[in-house]
XYZ file of C-alpha atoms in Angstrom:
664
model
C 53.793 -99.629 323.916
C 55.669 -102.795 322.861
C 54.714 -104.895 319.835
C 53.666 -107.781 322.075
C 51.438 -105.476 324.121
C 49.849 -104.197 320.912
C 49.032 -107.716 319.800
C 47.485 -108.520 323.187
C 45.524 -105.296 323.314
C 44.222 -105.875 319.810
C 43.092 -109.351 320.839
C 41.395 -107.986 323.970
C 39.710 -105.268 321.933
C 38.293 -107.820 319.540
C 37.090 -109.993 322.403
C 35.469 -107.005 324.091
C 33.690 -106.029 320.878
C 32.432 -109.563 320.485
C 31.302 -109.718 324.106
C 29.219 -106.582 323.667
C 26.852 -108.357 321.252
C 23.472 -109.667 322.492
C 23.684 -112.809 324.629
C 21.049 -114.856 322.746
C 23.303 -115.164 319.655
C 24.904 -118.562 319.013
C 27.613 -117.184 316.723
C 29.284 -113.822 316.481
C 31.859 -112.909 313.774
C 34.067 -109.873 313.278
C 36.431 -109.055 310.412
C 39.084 -106.312 310.285
C 41.155 -105.683 307.154
C 44.340 -104.598 308.911
C 45.942 -102.831 311.859
C 49.170 -100.821 311.454
C 51.822 -99.253 313.700
C 55.544 -98.456 313.156
C 56.714 -101.819 314.562
C 53.590 -103.962 314.316
C 50.965 -104.787 311.716
C 48.247 -107.399 311.252
C 46.215 -108.166 308.159
C 43.123 -110.250 307.396
C 41.932 -110.437 310.989
C 38.922 -112.660 311.658
C 37.444 -113.396 315.078
C 34.414 -115.337 316.185
C 32.563 -116.740 319.188
C 30.919 -120.126 318.785
C 28.613 -122.396 320.750
C 25.308 -122.038 322.598
C 26.954 -120.076 325.355
C 29.541 -118.417 323.098
C 32.330 -120.169 325.060
C 34.633 -120.941 322.128
C 36.888 -118.189 320.776
C 38.528 -118.380 317.372
C 40.967 -115.647 316.263
C 42.780 -115.800 312.927
C 45.391 -113.369 311.617
C 46.349 -113.908 307.986
C 49.623 -111.983 308.232
C 51.299 -110.765 311.420
C 54.456 -108.621 311.207
C 56.651 -107.907 314.244
C 59.899 -105.916 313.894
C 60.171 -106.717 310.203
C 59.498 -110.461 310.590
C 56.265 -111.857 309.137
C 54.208 -114.806 310.387
C 51.364 -116.255 308.315
C 48.114 -117.875 309.439
C 48.397 -117.232 313.183
C 45.463 -118.901 314.986
C 44.331 -118.563 318.618
C 41.548 -120.897 319.863
C 40.041 -121.202 323.331
C 37.406 -123.833 324.223
C 36.773 -122.414 327.715
C 36.444 -118.757 326.896
C 34.585 -116.802 329.609
C 32.887 -113.482 329.018
C 31.947 -111.605 332.182
C 31.064 -108.027 332.884
C 34.355 -107.526 334.753
C 36.740 -109.967 333.075
C 37.640 -112.048 330.047
C 39.369 -115.385 330.661
C 40.803 -118.257 328.669
C 41.840 -121.154 330.877
C 42.877 -123.595 328.155
C 43.784 -122.147 324.796
C 46.054 -123.059 321.890
C 48.241 -120.635 319.911
C 49.212 -121.925 316.457
C 52.195 -120.142 314.840
C 53.380 -123.110 312.808
C 53.748 -124.937 316.114
C 50.908 -125.349 318.603
C 51.523 -123.973 322.086
C 49.238 -124.119 325.156
C 48.171 -120.643 326.265
C 46.034 -119.080 328.976
C 45.148 -115.466 329.656
C 42.929 -113.274 331.793
C 41.958 -109.614 331.380
C 40.258 -107.530 334.103
C 38.091 -104.833 332.504
C 37.987 -102.280 335.290
C 41.646 -102.423 336.281
C 42.769 -103.115 332.695
C 45.120 -105.818 333.918
C 46.349 -108.596 331.699
C 48.089 -111.875 332.480
C 49.106 -114.211 329.669
C 51.110 -117.428 329.975
C 52.464 -119.587 327.143
C 53.852 -123.005 328.106
C 55.151 -124.739 324.970
C 56.711 -127.598 326.962
C 56.727 -128.914 330.490
C 58.894 -126.659 332.650
C 59.022 -123.921 329.998
C 57.069 -120.725 330.567
C 56.729 -117.337 328.853
C 54.659 -114.997 331.006
C 53.373 -111.528 330.158
C 51.693 -109.353 332.808
C 50.489 -105.821 332.137
C 48.494 -102.998 333.648
C 47.182 -100.552 331.041
C 44.844 -98.261 332.971
C 47.518 -95.863 334.070
C 49.644 -93.957 331.594
C 52.225 -95.083 330.805
C 51.328 -98.703 331.301
C 53.358 -101.255 333.291
C 54.421 -104.428 331.522
C 56.475 -107.389 332.755
C 57.802 -110.420 330.901
C 59.101 -113.395 332.892
C 60.785 -116.271 331.088
C 61.649 -119.618 332.660
C 63.628 -122.236 330.714
C 62.577 -120.598 327.458
C 63.837 -122.270 324.283
C 65.724 -119.742 322.185
C 64.731 -121.495 318.969
C 61.213 -120.116 319.500
C 62.363 -116.548 318.911
C 64.832 -117.437 316.138
C 62.232 -116.487 313.527
C 62.396 -112.876 314.725
C 66.101 -112.626 313.785
C 67.224 -111.253 310.382
C 67.364 -113.768 307.546
C 71.134 -113.335 307.154
C 71.835 -114.021 310.832
C 73.185 -117.431 311.923
C 70.458 -119.853 312.985
C 70.029 -120.696 316.681
C 69.953 -124.466 317.159
C 69.991 -124.786 320.968
C 69.884 -122.790 324.180
C 67.673 -121.607 327.006
C 66.826 -118.191 328.393
C 65.763 -117.219 331.914
C 65.047 -113.694 332.969
C 62.792 -110.780 333.576
C 61.993 -107.685 331.506
C 60.019 -104.764 332.956
C 58.621 -101.691 331.241
C 56.897 -99.024 333.286
C 56.550 -95.495 334.585
C 59.455 -93.701 336.249
C 58.812 -90.086 337.253
C 57.048 -89.298 334.020
C 59.405 -91.352 331.879
C 59.162 -94.831 330.510
C 61.704 -97.131 332.114
C 62.938 -100.475 330.896
C 64.901 -102.951 333.011
C 66.043 -106.432 332.139
C 68.110 -109.216 333.663
C 68.623 -112.253 331.448
C 70.698 -115.446 331.625
C 71.544 -117.580 328.606
C 72.595 -121.233 328.845
C 73.730 -123.841 326.337
C 73.386 -121.540 323.341
C 74.462 -122.915 319.954
C 74.242 -121.256 316.545
C 75.717 -121.621 313.064
C 75.237 -120.569 309.465
C 75.047 -122.686 306.332
C 78.567 -121.766 305.175
C 80.161 -122.684 308.495
C 81.772 -119.249 308.808
C 79.975 -118.338 312.040
C 79.237 -120.737 314.883
C 78.978 -120.922 318.660
C 78.585 -123.724 321.201
C 77.771 -124.137 324.907
C 77.508 -120.381 325.427
C 76.520 -119.032 328.821
C 76.064 -115.323 329.438
C 74.481 -112.872 331.846
C 72.966 -109.658 330.451
C 71.701 -106.629 332.354
C 69.938 -103.704 330.695
C 68.322 -100.496 331.896
C 66.864 -97.747 329.736
C 64.845 -94.575 330.289
C 62.875 -92.564 327.760
C 63.363 -88.806 327.422
C 62.147 -86.241 324.938
C 65.151 -86.809 322.649
C 65.110 -90.613 322.825
C 66.217 -93.436 325.109
C 69.226 -93.438 327.425
C 70.524 -96.893 328.265
C 73.124 -98.895 330.166
C 74.089 -102.531 329.744
C 76.491 -105.126 331.063
C 77.319 -108.437 329.376
C 79.338 -111.202 331.031
C 80.395 -114.100 328.807
C 80.695 -116.972 331.283
C 81.226 -120.112 329.179
C 81.356 -121.469 325.647
C 83.186 -120.654 322.445
C 82.523 -118.706 319.243
C 84.043 -118.922 315.773
C 83.399 -115.835 313.654
C 85.510 -116.185 310.543
C 88.452 -115.833 310.917
C 88.376 -115.204 314.692
C 87.941 -117.727 317.480
C 87.085 -116.703 321.049
C 86.407 -118.574 324.256
C 84.592 -117.236 327.326
C 85.865 -114.860 329.996
C 85.202 -111.447 328.439
C 82.994 -108.612 329.729
C 81.393 -105.526 328.199
C 79.865 -102.554 330.001
C 78.373 -99.720 327.998
C 76.086 -96.693 328.168
C 74.553 -94.480 325.537
C 71.358 -93.260 323.942
C 69.042 -94.067 321.050
C 67.340 -91.338 319.023
C 65.289 -91.446 315.874
C 68.428 -90.987 313.777
C 71.282 -92.605 315.692
C 72.478 -95.131 318.224
C 75.242 -93.698 320.409
C 77.706 -95.391 322.744
C 78.798 -92.546 324.999
C 81.027 -94.756 327.154
C 81.983 -98.428 327.191
C 84.706 -100.730 328.397
C 85.533 -104.048 326.782
C 87.540 -106.360 329.027
C 89.229 -109.076 326.968
C 90.511 -111.967 329.069
C 94.337 -112.009 329.328
C 94.573 -109.102 326.831
C 93.472 -105.946 328.635
C 90.783 -103.288 328.764
C 89.694 -101.113 325.832
C 87.540 -97.988 326.184
C 85.238 -97.230 323.257
C 82.713 -94.651 322.045
C 80.735 -94.670 318.799
C 77.764 -93.234 316.899
C 75.745 -95.266 314.368
C 73.497 -93.655 311.726
C 70.237 -95.639 311.740
C 69.016 -94.286 308.407
C 72.264 -94.772 306.477
C 73.217 -97.972 308.346
C 76.755 -96.664 308.727
C 79.220 -95.721 311.441
C 79.498 -91.960 311.924
C 82.353 -91.688 314.408
C 84.150 -94.040 316.768
C 87.066 -94.066 319.160
C 88.925 -96.929 320.836
C 91.800 -96.470 323.276
C 93.809 -98.377 325.834
C 96.870 -97.631 327.915
C 98.174 -101.184 327.801
C 97.359 -104.554 326.257
C 99.406 -107.765 326.268
C 100.590 -108.344 322.735
C 101.127 -112.098 323.065
C 97.444 -112.734 323.814
C 96.248 -110.007 321.427
C 98.216 -111.677 318.644
C 97.027 -115.190 319.532
C 93.331 -114.303 319.862
C 92.838 -111.498 317.343
C 95.769 -110.705 315.043
C 97.015 -114.174 314.064
C 93.762 -115.275 312.379
C 93.677 -112.003 310.429
C 97.266 -112.509 309.209
C 96.835 -116.133 308.142
C 98.055 -115.679 304.540
C 100.994 -113.396 305.284
C 104.569 -113.714 306.514
C 103.306 -112.685 309.984
C 101.073 -115.752 310.331
C 103.221 -117.698 312.820
C 105.012 -115.528 315.379
C 106.184 -115.624 318.942
C 105.497 -112.181 320.354
C 105.714 -110.468 323.711
C 105.549 -106.949 325.057
C 102.966 -104.261 325.697
C 101.136 -101.771 323.521
C 98.824 -98.823 323.959
C 96.785 -97.161 321.256
C 94.257 -94.422 320.596
C 92.263 -94.884 317.383
C 89.790 -92.363 315.970
C 87.349 -93.044 313.129
C 85.220 -90.533 311.188
C 83.957 -89.876 307.662
C 84.271 -93.543 306.727
C 87.982 -93.893 307.544
C 90.515 -93.935 310.372
C 91.542 -90.334 310.988
C 94.221 -90.789 313.656
C 96.133 -93.583 315.370
C 98.588 -93.101 318.197
C 100.533 -96.301 318.874
C 102.959 -96.847 321.753
C 105.043 -100.041 321.840
C 107.052 -101.039 324.909
C 109.645 -103.850 325.161
C 108.196 -105.630 322.137
C 109.929 -108.693 320.721
C 108.649 -110.817 317.879
C 110.129 -113.837 316.159
C 109.009 -115.841 313.159
C 108.765 -119.493 314.221
C 110.367 -120.499 310.920
C 113.416 -118.409 311.892
C 113.109 -116.114 308.875
C 113.190 -112.864 310.852
C 113.012 -111.458 314.369
C 112.949 -108.061 316.126
C 113.996 -107.637 319.763
C 113.427 -104.888 322.342
C 111.349 -102.640 320.111
C 110.125 -99.323 321.528
C 108.129 -96.949 319.365
C 105.903 -93.888 319.528
C 103.797 -93.529 316.366
C 101.451 -90.468 316.341
C 99.880 -90.920 312.890
C 97.255 -88.515 311.528
C 95.495 -88.654 308.193
C 95.441 -84.892 307.630
C 98.734 -83.681 309.137
C 102.445 -84.568 308.831
C 103.960 -86.296 311.876
C 107.067 -88.279 312.777
C 107.516 -91.597 314.569
C 110.557 -92.477 316.659
C 111.463 -96.163 316.581
C 114.228 -97.881 318.557
C 115.247 -101.474 317.901
C 117.512 -103.348 320.304
C 118.442 -106.003 317.727
C 117.060 -108.602 315.381
C 117.672 -111.410 312.918
C 117.126 -112.075 309.214
C 117.475 -115.762 308.313
C 119.513 -116.189 311.523
C 121.799 -113.338 310.509
C 122.099 -111.080 313.588
C 121.218 -107.399 313.322
C 122.470 -104.773 315.760
C 120.678 -101.946 317.544
C 119.254 -99.124 315.438
C 117.180 -95.956 315.698
C 114.833 -94.987 312.896
C 112.812 -91.826 312.256
C 109.691 -92.483 310.207
C 108.205 -89.446 308.467
C 104.417 -89.696 307.979
C 102.044 -87.579 305.935
C 98.647 -89.214 305.667
C 99.092 -92.481 303.789
C 102.622 -91.600 302.719
C 105.615 -92.839 304.772
C 109.318 -92.195 304.368
C 112.661 -93.074 305.964
C 115.307 -90.846 304.332
C 118.161 -92.981 305.662
C 118.943 -95.562 308.304
C 121.881 -97.752 309.243
C 121.510 -101.239 310.692
C 124.633 -103.053 311.966
C 125.190 -106.546 310.527
C 128.099 -108.396 312.156
C 131.164 -106.215 311.449
C 129.439 -104.329 308.613
C 126.395 -102.138 308.106
C 123.283 -102.178 305.952
C 122.637 -98.610 304.811
C 118.986 -98.083 303.887
C 118.238 -95.065 301.703
C 115.134 -93.299 300.408
C 112.510 -95.706 301.722
C 109.059 -94.526 300.655
C 105.648 -96.153 300.943
C 102.229 -94.835 299.988
C 98.732 -96.086 299.325
C 97.284 -95.259 295.915
C 93.666 -96.315 295.607
C 93.437 -99.755 297.182
C 97.067 -100.608 296.487
C 100.198 -100.126 298.608
C 103.418 -99.173 296.809
C 106.894 -98.814 298.278
C 110.535 -98.553 297.248
C 114.005 -98.340 298.763
C 117.706 -98.595 297.995
C 120.460 -100.103 300.124
C 124.137 -100.831 300.375
C 126.044 -103.381 302.447
C 129.557 -102.552 303.667
C 132.015 -105.498 303.771
C 131.031 -108.259 306.184
C 133.454 -110.957 307.285
C 132.571 -114.245 305.564
C 134.029 -116.117 308.513
C 131.581 -114.437 310.915
C 128.728 -114.618 308.417
C 129.020 -118.366 307.839
C 129.469 -119.050 311.533
C 126.201 -117.281 312.403
C 124.337 -118.916 309.525
C 125.538 -122.368 310.541
C 127.422 -122.830 307.243
C 130.916 -124.222 306.650
C 133.666 -121.726 307.452
C 134.456 -119.383 304.569
C 137.135 -116.762 304.165
C 137.042 -113.327 302.593
C 134.319 -110.704 302.806
C 130.823 -110.058 301.471
C 129.458 -106.696 300.344
C 126.810 -105.453 297.965
C 124.850 -102.648 296.358
C 121.060 -102.836 295.999
C 119.528 -100.328 293.539
C 116.016 -98.990 293.787
C 113.676 -101.826 294.730
C 109.959 -101.254 294.137
C 106.792 -102.962 295.335
C 103.625 -102.702 293.239
C 100.696 -105.010 292.513
C 101.954 -107.497 295.124
C 105.238 -107.751 293.187
C 108.749 -106.726 294.275
C 111.155 -105.731 291.495
C 114.574 -104.085 291.150
C 115.209 -101.205 288.756
C 118.742 -102.402 287.967
C 121.154 -105.149 288.901
C 122.018 -106.176 292.427
C 125.792 -106.375 292.831
C 127.577 -108.412 295.513
C 131.225 -109.290 296.087
C 132.102 -112.720 297.484
C 134.922 -115.290 297.118
C 137.018 -112.548 295.512
C 134.537 -112.413 292.630
C 131.246 -110.718 291.794
C 127.592 -111.769 291.795
C 125.138 -109.830 289.647
C 121.377 -110.494 289.967
C 119.236 -109.112 287.143
C 115.539 -109.196 286.240
C 114.745 -109.743 289.898
C 111.043 -110.108 290.690
C 109.399 -111.453 293.828
C 105.695 -112.229 293.784
C 103.631 -111.967 296.975
C 106.729 -111.268 299.136
C 104.601 -110.660 302.232
C 102.599 -113.850 301.763
C 103.166 -117.258 303.292
C 104.596 -118.752 300.040
C 106.510 -116.052 298.114
C 107.836 -116.743 294.586
C 111.054 -115.322 293.133
C 112.388 -115.039 289.586
C 115.846 -113.786 288.570
C 118.874 -114.203 286.351
C 122.127 -114.528 288.305
C 125.688 -114.295 286.982
C 128.710 -115.078 289.155
C 132.072 -114.135 287.739
C 135.671 -114.969 288.600
C 134.937 -116.783 291.873
C 138.058 -118.064 293.656
C 137.753 -121.872 293.679
C 140.336 -122.194 296.441
C 138.190 -120.100 298.840
C 134.994 -121.808 297.701
C 136.078 -125.466 297.922
C 137.920 -125.119 301.226
C 134.758 -123.667 302.737
C 132.736 -126.770 301.965
C 135.283 -129.526 302.706
C 135.020 -130.428 299.044
C 138.682 -131.022 298.484
C 140.943 -128.311 297.139
C 140.685 -126.774 293.666
C 142.710 -123.780 292.578
C 141.467 -121.612 289.770
C 138.473 -119.441 288.946
C 134.935 -120.225 287.761
C 131.932 -118.471 286.294
C 128.435 -119.535 287.284
C 125.279 -118.713 285.350
C 121.749 -119.173 286.704
C 119.199 -118.072 284.110
C 115.397 -118.388 284.296
C 115.713 -119.025 288.020
C 112.374 -119.510 289.802
C 111.927 -120.218 293.497
C 108.638 -121.117 295.204
C 108.681 -120.771 298.987
C 112.480 -120.444 298.636
C 112.832 -123.832 296.873
C 114.082 -124.063 293.249
C 111.443 -125.186 290.762
C 113.093 -124.074 287.498
C 116.486 -122.843 286.257
C 119.203 -123.250 283.601
C 122.519 -123.507 285.469
C 126.063 -123.844 284.228
C 129.532 -123.794 285.788
C 132.606 -123.094 283.644
C 136.228 -122.122 284.150
C 136.771 -118.361 283.971
C 138.820 -116.991 281.075
C 142.456 -116.098 281.839
C 145.756 -117.606 282.902
C 145.961 -118.814 286.504
C 147.102 -121.967 288.330
C 144.690 -124.889 287.796
C 145.067 -127.746 290.234
C 142.562 -130.221 291.653
C 143.031 -132.525 294.637
C 142.275 -136.248 294.646
C 139.414 -135.650 297.139
C 137.859 -132.995 294.896
C 138.089 -135.389 291.934
C 136.185 -138.022 293.868
C 133.506 -135.563 294.945
C 133.027 -134.092 291.472
C 132.829 -137.598 290.054
C 130.008 -138.431 292.468
C 127.829 -135.770 290.873
C 127.843 -137.846 287.670
C 126.217 -140.809 289.427
C 127.346 -144.147 290.824
C 130.114 -145.738 288.711
C 130.933 -142.447 287.046
C 134.664 -142.662 287.824
C 137.371 -145.203 286.941
C 139.860 -146.884 289.238
C 142.084 -144.051 290.378
C 143.345 -146.157 293.256
C 144.339 -148.990 290.861
C 146.651 -146.790 288.756
C 149.906 -145.040 289.423
C 147.922 -141.795 289.818
C 146.956 -142.906 293.316
C 150.350 -141.650 294.456
C 149.512 -138.046 293.499
C 147.565 -135.668 295.742
C 146.953 -133.071 293.028
C 146.354 -133.117 289.304
C 146.341 -130.570 286.563
C 143.282 -129.639 284.543
C 142.538 -127.265 281.704
C 138.784 -126.747 282.072
C 135.910 -127.498 284.461
C 132.263 -127.446 283.390
C 128.928 -128.760 284.635
C 125.344 -127.866 283.757
C 121.850 -128.610 285.032
C 118.539 -127.699 283.398
C 115.832 -128.124 286.057
C 112.300 -128.897 284.890
C 109.570 -130.770 286.756
C 111.968 -131.702 289.596
C 114.399 -133.401 287.166
C 117.872 -132.131 286.235
C 119.147 -132.610 282.674
C 122.891 -132.881 283.301
C 125.742 -131.880 281.009
C 129.412 -130.896 281.046
C 132.119 -129.225 278.991
C 131.432 -131.434 275.977
C 129.878 -134.796 275.152
C 131.867 -137.982 275.633
C 131.313 -141.433 274.116
C 129.567 -142.698 277.220
C 128.521 -139.478 278.922
C 129.917 -135.982 279.283
C 133.183 -134.365 280.399
C 133.133 -132.599 283.775
C 136.889 -132.004 284.221
C 139.231 -131.874 281.214
C 142.802 -132.855 282.037
C 145.812 -130.666 281.418
C 149.398 -130.549 282.591
C 151.316 -133.355 284.338
C 149.859 -135.396 285.886
C 146.492 -134.732 284.211
C 143.101 -136.232 284.893
C 139.739 -136.159 283.115
C 136.474 -136.777 284.968
C 133.356 -138.041 283.191
C 129.695 -138.038 284.202
C 127.254 -140.672 283.002
C 123.766 -139.845 284.290
C 121.970 -137.389 281.994
C 118.722 -137.237 283.960
C 118.886 -136.937 287.739
C 116.038 -136.183 290.139
C 116.669 -132.839 291.828
C 116.303 -134.307 295.302
C 118.765 -137.090 294.391
C 121.272 -134.485 293.234
C 120.904 -132.663 296.553
C 121.416 -135.940 298.392
C 124.600 -136.560 296.396
C 125.931 -133.133 297.345
C 125.343 -133.993 301.014
C 127.198 -137.284 300.922
C 130.056 -136.634 298.480
C 132.473 -136.034 301.332
C 131.499 -139.327 302.981
C 131.945 -141.792 300.079
C 135.030 -142.855 298.150
C 133.905 -142.593 294.534
C 136.700 -143.346 292.086
C 137.064 -141.188 288.957
C 137.411 -142.120 285.299
C 140.963 -141.475 284.119
C 142.056 -140.540 280.634
C 145.786 -140.037 280.014
């Protein structure tokens, strides 16, 4: 019998006991300490009949508990209470549960039929009709324009609070061939809910719910269907709008709730079949399985995955393609996941990376070694095109390995070696090594949208490791460019998979060919070699925030010439007015000049560059020291330059005619 039926029957029992007292009494009182059942209890029960004809009923319950929720000081009064030999009736009563609601009820003794109607507001009705003589009894609840706030008190304390909404529907409990049967058909309209933290909320929700259940010796077997027709829900971090449907069937026993079959239809995404078993005593999931042959990844990403990836590098993607999966859960963890990807392409909207035409079959198992076959049609890294590749991923539980793989990059190849990843405790760790065969600088700069450069680019990457959200290199990274070498040491990248990674390193560039370098950037021509040092380098979201940088001529004997255009552009780095009147001297007739040394430094702190050169000068610092015939010396004047201003100068140095300072 339901909790509501138990309350009603208890009330009828009390009334019947009171009615059995002699008729000449003007007051009858009855007190019961408590009534208990598994889902219902009442304490401090007091009932009384008042008046000359005993026509006023007063029923007080000090503490009423239904499904774990407790109400205090529940009072039922009826001024037109009728006691007859065949029936008990209350035509105009009031139920006080913190709010006062009009109520009427009638109970026929012989047939044991009950009808109870609560009408809190005009047009709103909660009706209970029951027949208790036969076993099992028949009970029906009919709701018309019921306010959902009235049952909000029955929800768990931690649940979001219902602030609006109506319910219409019918619930029936009765006999079905020796079994109890339950059937319900309910419609919800205008539902709104939220919690105090704002992490869970819903508005204008409309839904249709159907439920049938039948009791057997081992428990209840049930079926349900839920159609979400309108409205929207935010459940941190996910947001959903209407259009989804769930059908499910299962059983409830004393120990578990089982979903033996179900299908979740997500609008524009696809259909997912699910089964599960929930331990009622332990409040935990025993086993579960979810599978689908095909879902649309663009909508799955937009509706489900993107909010979950909000603080990672995958937070803003364009994605298309199809996926199927079969996921199995047991013993508190995922035990197996088979993933099939078909014609998948994804691209970071910030153009940092992209993968095209990805096909993969990933049969992962927690307790057995397996292998995944992955084919990539192409891709990009910072607009650098990658060619097609095939990769075999070896899997053994939470350990993953790629012994070797080659990915074409322009006319070269990136050779990946000994990639390994594993989860230790709650932390993921991985490592790899790589080498880059020579890539044409002309092709590289063309694809990156940079000025045309000559020569080639190659490199060796030692073992790179990822631990504690930090990427580090065991040794130095070596690259060859502009006929010189670049060595990166002490490399560390913090939160590399996050939305704002940070990088720290010390970088040394040695013996770079100035002729190749300056021609690439339309800087004017300089022949010679330079060394560049970048120590204490720190980048935040790939923007410099701190470094000590210096440029100096490389040791050795080699031709050292600088063009008039290069002189003007170097002079501009020292600030407006940093150069003297080249055009007003005889030197204007020369296209090239000799020099003995070049040097420039910048110490970046708090977005300001402390500038320096080869050596101090009376009014500034020396950037180019003259040498040979004709010779020229270039001075810089500004010691402190805002970093953004320095970048702006670099952008416009080829567009302005800044005249250098000349010292013979």
